[in-house]
PDB file of C-alpha atoms in Angstrom:
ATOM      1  CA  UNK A 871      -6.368 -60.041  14.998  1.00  0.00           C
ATOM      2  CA  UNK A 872      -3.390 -58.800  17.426  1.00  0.00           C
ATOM      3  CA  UNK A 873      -4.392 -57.555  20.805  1.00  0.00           C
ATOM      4  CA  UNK A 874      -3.086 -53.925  19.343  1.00  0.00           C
ATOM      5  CA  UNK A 875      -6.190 -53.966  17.200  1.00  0.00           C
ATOM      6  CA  UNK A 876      -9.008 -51.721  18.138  1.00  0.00           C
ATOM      7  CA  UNK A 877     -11.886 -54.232  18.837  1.00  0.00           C
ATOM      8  CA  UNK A 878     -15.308 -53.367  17.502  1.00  0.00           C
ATOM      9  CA  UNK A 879     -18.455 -53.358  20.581  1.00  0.00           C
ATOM     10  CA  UNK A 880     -21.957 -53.156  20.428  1.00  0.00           C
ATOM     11  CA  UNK A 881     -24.398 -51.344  22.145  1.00  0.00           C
ATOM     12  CA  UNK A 882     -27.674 -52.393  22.374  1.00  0.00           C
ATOM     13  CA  UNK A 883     -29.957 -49.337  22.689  1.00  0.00           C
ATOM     14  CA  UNK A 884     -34.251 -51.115  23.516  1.00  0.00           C
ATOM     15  CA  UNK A 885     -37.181 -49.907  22.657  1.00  0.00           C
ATOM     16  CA  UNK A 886     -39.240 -47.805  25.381  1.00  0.00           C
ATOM     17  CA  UNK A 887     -40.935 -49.832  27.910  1.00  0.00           C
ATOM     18  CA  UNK A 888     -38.706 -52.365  28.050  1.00  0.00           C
ATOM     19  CA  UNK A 889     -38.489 -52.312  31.790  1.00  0.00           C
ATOM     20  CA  UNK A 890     -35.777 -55.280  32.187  1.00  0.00           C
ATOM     21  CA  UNK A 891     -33.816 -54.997  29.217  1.00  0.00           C
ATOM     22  CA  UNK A 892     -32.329 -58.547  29.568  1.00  0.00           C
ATOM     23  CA  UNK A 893     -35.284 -60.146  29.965  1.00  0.00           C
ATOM     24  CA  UNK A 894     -37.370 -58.024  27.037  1.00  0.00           C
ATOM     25  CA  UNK A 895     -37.237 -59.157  23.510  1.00  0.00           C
ATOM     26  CA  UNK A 896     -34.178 -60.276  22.172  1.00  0.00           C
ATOM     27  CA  UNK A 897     -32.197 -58.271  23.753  1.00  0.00           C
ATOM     28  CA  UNK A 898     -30.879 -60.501  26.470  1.00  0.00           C
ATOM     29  CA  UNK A 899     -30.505 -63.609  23.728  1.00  0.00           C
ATOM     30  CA  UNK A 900     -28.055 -61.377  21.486  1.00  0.00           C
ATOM     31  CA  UNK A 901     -26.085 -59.945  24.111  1.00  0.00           C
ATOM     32  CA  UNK A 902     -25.560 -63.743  25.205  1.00  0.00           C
ATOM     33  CA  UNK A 903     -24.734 -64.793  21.401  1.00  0.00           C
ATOM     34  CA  UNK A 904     -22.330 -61.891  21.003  1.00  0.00           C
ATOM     35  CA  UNK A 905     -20.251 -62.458  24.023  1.00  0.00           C
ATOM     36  CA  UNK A 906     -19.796 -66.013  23.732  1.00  0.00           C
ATOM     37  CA  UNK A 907     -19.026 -65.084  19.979  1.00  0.00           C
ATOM     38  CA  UNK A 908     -16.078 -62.962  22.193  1.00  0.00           C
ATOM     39  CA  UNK A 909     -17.634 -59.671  21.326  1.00  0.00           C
ATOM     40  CA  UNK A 910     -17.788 -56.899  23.451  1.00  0.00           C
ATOM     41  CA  UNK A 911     -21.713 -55.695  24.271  1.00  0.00           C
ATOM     42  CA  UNK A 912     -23.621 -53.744  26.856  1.00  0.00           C
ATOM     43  CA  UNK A 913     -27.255 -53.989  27.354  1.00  0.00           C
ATOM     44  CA  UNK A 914     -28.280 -51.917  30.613  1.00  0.00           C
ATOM     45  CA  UNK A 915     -31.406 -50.764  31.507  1.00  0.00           C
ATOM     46  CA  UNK A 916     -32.137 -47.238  29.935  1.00  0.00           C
ATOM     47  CA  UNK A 917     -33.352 -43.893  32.631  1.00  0.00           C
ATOM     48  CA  UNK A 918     -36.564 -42.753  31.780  1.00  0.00           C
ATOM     49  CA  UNK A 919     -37.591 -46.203  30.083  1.00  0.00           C
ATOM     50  CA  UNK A 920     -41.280 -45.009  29.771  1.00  0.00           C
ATOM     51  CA  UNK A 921     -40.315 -41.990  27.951  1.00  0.00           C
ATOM     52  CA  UNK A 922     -37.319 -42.783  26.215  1.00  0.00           C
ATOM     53  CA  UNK A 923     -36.393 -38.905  26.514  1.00  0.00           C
ATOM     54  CA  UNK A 924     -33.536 -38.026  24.099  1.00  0.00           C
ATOM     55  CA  UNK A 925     -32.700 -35.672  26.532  1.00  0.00           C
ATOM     56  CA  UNK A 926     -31.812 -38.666  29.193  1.00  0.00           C
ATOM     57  CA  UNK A 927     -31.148 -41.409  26.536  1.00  0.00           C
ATOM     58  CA  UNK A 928     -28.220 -39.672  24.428  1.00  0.00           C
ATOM     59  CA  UNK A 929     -26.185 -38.603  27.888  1.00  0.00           C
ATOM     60  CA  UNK A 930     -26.656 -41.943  29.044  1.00  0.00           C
ATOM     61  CA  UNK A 931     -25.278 -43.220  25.713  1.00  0.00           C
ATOM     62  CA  UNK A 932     -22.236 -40.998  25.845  1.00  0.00           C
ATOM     63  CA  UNK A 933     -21.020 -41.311  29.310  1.00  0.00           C
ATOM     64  CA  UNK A 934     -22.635 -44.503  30.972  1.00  0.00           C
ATOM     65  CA  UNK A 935     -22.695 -46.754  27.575  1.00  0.00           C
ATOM     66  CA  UNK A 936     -19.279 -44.852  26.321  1.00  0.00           C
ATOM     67  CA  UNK A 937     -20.440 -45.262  22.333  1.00  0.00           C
ATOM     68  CA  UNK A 938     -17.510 -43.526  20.636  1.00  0.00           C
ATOM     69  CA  UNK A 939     -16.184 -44.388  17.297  1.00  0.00           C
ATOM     70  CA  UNK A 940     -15.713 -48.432  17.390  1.00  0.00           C
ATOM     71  CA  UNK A 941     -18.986 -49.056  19.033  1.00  0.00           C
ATOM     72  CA  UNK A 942     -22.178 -50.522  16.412  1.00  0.00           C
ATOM     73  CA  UNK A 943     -25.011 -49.277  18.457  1.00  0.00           C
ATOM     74  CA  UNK A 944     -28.089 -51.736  17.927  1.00  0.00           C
ATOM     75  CA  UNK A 945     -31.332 -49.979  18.015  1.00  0.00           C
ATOM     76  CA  UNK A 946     -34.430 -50.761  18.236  1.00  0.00           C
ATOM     77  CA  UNK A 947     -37.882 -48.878  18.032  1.00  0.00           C
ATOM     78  CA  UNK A 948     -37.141 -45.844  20.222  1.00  0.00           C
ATOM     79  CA  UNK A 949     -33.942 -47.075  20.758  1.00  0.00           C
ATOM     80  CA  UNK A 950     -33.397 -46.915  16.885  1.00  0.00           C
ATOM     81  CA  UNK A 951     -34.655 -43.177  16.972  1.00  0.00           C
ATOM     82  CA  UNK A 952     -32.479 -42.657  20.019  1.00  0.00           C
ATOM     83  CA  UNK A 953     -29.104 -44.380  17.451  1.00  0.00           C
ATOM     84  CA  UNK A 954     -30.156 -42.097  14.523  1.00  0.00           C
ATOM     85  CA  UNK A 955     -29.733 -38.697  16.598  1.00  0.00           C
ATOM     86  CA  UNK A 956     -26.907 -39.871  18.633  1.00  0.00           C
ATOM     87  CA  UNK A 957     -25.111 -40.359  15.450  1.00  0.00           C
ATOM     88  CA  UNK A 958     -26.305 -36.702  14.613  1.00  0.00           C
ATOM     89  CA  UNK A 959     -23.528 -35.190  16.699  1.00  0.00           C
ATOM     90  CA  UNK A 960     -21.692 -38.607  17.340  1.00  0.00           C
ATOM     91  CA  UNK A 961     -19.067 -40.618  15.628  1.00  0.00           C
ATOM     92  CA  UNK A 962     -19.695 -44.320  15.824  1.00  0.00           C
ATOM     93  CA  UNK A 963     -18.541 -47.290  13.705  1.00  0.00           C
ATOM     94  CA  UNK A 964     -21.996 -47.992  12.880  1.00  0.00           C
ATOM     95  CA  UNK A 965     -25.910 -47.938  13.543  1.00  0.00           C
ATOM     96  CA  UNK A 966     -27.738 -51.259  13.128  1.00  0.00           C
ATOM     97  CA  UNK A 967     -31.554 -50.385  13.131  1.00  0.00           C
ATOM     98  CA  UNK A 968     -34.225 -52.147  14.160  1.00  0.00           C
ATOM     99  CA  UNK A 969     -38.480 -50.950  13.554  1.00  0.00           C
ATOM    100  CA  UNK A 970     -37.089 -47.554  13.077  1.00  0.00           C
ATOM    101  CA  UNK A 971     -39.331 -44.532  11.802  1.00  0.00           C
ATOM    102  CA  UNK A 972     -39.384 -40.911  10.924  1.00  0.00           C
ATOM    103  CA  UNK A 973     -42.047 -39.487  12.895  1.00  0.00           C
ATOM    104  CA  UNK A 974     -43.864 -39.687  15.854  1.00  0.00           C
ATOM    105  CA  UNK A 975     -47.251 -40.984  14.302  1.00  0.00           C
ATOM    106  CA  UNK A 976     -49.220 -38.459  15.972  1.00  0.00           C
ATOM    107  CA  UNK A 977     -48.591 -40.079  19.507  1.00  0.00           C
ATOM    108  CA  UNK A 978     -48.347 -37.516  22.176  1.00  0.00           C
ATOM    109  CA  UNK A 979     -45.930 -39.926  24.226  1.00  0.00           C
ATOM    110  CA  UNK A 980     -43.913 -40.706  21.248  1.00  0.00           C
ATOM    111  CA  UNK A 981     -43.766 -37.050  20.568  1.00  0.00           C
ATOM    112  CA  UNK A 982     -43.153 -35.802  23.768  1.00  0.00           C
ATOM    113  CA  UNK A 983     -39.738 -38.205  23.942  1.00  0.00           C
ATOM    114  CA  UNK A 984     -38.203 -35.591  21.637  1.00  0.00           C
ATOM    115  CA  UNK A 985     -36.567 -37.402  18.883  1.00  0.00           C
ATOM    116  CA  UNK A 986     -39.097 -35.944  16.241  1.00  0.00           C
ATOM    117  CA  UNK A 987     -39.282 -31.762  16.984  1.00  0.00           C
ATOM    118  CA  UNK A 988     -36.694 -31.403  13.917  1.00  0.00           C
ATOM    119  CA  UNK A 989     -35.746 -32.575  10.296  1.00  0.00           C
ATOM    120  CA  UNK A 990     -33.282 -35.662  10.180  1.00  0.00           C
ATOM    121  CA  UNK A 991     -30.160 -34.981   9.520  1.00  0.00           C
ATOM    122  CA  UNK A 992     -29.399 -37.527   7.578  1.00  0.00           C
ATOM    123  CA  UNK A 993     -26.377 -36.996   5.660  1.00  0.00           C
ATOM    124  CA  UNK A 994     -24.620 -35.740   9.470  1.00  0.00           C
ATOM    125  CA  UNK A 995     -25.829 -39.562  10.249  1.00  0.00           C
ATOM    126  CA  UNK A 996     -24.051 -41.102   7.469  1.00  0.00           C
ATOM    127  CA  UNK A 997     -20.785 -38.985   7.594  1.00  0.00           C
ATOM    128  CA  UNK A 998     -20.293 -40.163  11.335  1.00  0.00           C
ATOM    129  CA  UNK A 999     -20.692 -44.062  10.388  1.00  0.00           C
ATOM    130  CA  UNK A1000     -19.276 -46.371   8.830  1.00  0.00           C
ATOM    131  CA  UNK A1001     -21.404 -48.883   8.534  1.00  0.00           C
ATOM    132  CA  UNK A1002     -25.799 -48.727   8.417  1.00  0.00           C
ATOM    133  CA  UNK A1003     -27.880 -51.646   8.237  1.00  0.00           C
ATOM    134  CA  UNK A1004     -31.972 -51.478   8.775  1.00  0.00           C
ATOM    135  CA  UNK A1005     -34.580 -54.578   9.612  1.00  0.00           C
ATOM    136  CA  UNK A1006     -37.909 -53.561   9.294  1.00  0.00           C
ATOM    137  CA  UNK A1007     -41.254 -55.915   8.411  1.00  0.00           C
ATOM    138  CA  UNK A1008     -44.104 -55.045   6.294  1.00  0.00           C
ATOM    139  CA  UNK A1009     -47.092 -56.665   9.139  1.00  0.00           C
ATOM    140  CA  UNK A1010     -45.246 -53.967  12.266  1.00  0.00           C
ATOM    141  CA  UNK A1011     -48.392 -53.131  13.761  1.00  0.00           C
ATOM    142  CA  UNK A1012     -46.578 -49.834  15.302  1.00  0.00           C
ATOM    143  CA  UNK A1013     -44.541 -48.842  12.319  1.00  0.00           C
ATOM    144  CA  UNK A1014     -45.922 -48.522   9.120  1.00  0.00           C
ATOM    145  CA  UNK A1015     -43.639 -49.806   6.408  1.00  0.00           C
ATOM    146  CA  UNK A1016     -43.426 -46.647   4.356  1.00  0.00           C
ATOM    147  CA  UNK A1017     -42.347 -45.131   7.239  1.00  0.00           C
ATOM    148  CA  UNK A1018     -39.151 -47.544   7.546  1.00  0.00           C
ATOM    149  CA  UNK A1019     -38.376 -46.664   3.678  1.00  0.00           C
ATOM    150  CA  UNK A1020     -38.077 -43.132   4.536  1.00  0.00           C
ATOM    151  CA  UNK A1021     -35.256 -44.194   6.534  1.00  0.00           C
ATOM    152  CA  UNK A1022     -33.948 -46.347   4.286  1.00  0.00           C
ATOM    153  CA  UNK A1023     -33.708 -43.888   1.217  1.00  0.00           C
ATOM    154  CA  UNK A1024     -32.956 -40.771   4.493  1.00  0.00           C
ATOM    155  CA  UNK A1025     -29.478 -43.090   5.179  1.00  0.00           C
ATOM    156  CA  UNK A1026     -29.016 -44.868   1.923  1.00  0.00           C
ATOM    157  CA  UNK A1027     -28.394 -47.815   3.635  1.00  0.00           C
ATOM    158  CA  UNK A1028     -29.412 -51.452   3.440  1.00  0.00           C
ATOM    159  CA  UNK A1029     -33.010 -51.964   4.199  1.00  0.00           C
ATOM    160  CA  UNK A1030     -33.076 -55.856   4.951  1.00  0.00           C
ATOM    161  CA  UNK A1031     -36.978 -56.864   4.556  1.00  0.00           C
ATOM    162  CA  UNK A1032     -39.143 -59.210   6.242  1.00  0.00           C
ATOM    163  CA  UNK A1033     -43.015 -59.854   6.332  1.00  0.00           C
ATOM    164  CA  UNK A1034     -43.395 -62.049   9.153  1.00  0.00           C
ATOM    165  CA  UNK A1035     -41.751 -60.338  12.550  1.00  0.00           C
ATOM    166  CA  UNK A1036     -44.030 -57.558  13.406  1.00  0.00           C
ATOM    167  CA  UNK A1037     -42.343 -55.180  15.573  1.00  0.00           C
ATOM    168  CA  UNK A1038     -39.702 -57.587  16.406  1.00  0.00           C
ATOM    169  CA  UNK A1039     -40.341 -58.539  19.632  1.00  0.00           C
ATOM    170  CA  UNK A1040     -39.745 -62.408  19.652  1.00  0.00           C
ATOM    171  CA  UNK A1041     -36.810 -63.741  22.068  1.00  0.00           C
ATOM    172  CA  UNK A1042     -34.063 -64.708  19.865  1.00  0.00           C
ATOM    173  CA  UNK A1043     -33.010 -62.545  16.542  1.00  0.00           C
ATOM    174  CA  UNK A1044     -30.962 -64.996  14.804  1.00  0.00           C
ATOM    175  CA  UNK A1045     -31.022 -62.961  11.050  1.00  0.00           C
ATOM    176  CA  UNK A1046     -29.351 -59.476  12.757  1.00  0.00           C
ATOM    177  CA  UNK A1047     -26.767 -61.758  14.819  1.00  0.00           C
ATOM    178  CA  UNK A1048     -25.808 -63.272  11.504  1.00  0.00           C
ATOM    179  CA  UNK A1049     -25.349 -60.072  10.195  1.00  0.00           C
ATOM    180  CA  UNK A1050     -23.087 -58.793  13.705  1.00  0.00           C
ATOM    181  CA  UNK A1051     -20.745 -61.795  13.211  1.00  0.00           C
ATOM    182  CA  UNK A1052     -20.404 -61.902   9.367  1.00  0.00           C
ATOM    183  CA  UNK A1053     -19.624 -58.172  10.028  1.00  0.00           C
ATOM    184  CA  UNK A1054     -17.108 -58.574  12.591  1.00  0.00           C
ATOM    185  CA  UNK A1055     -15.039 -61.239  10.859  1.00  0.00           C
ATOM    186  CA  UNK A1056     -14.727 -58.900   8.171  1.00  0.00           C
ATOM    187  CA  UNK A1057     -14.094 -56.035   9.125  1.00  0.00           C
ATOM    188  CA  UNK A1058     -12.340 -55.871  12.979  1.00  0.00           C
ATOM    189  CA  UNK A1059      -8.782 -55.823  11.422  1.00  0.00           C
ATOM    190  CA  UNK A1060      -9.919 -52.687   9.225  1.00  0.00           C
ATOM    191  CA  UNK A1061     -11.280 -50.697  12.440  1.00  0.00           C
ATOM    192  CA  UNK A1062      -7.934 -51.747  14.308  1.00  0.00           C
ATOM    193  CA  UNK A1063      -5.539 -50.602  11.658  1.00  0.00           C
ATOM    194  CA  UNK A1064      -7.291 -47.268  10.954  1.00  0.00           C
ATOM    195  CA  UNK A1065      -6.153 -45.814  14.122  1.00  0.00           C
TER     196      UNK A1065
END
């Protein structure tokens, strides 16, 4: 890669109520791993982190987090939702997704966040990516696992399937930075010589 190549970042986007984002989940762990991998990633702490408002979260994204078309936002849970309808009205290099579901499960503070008042648009999603990856496990206690297909089959993407890691929420996420890094070996030189 020459340093006129156009270098892929990530964005990691929590789930609501993360409070410290760099100590919650694995959030902190991968943005470690990708760095000293030499990849670019921000992980701040979101406005409205209760709510997860997609009236707050997307502005944030745009102008504080600056995902544009070379970032891979990472979402997860809300965070996920918050990706999806970014990428709406967004271009972006690509959405991995973690927990992610359709609708708001009839939870008034899930519903009240905003993400769910509307049909997905999915095939806006797909024509401003280039890239869509899911994780999703059959034993999430807050996400039902038909609920993850929808999104799956909504995005025709990759739906990569475990049964063991509940609403991922452990400290380290060693399968998705696999994934980052196998991704970025192959494909940096392609983002830099499209521009």
């Amino acid at each position: 890669m020459t340093s006129n190549d156009v270098k892929t970042k990530f964005v990691i986007i929590p789930g609501n109520g993360a409070g410290d984002v760099t100590r919650s989940n694995w959030y902190g762990w991968l943005s470690r791993k990708l760095r000293e991998g030499g990849a670019a990633c921000e992980l701040r702490d979101m406005p409205d982190p209760i709510r997860a408002s997609e009236s707050v979260w997307l502005p944030f994204m745009e102008s504080e987090l600056n995902c544009d078309e070379n970032t891979i936002i990472l979402g997860h849970s809300s965070g996920a939702q918050a990706a999806m309808r970014y990428a709406e009205t967004h271009k972006v290099f690509g959405l991995a997704l973690v927990s992610a579901c359709v609708t708001d499960l009839g939870d008034e503070s899930e519903k009240a966040s905003g993400y769910y008042n509307r049909p997905w648009e999915w095939e806006k999603i797909k024509s401003n990516t280039q890239v869509l990856v899911q994780f999703g496990s059959t034993d999430d206690p807050f996400i039902p696992w038909s609920e993850q297909e929808q999104v799956s089959q909504g995005l025709g993407c990759r739906l990569v399937k475990f049964n063991d890691k509940g609403h991922f929420q452990n400290s380290q996420f060693p399968e998705l930075l696999k994934y980052l890094f196998s991704f970025v070996n192959q494909s940096n030189t392609a983002v830099g010589s499209s521009e």
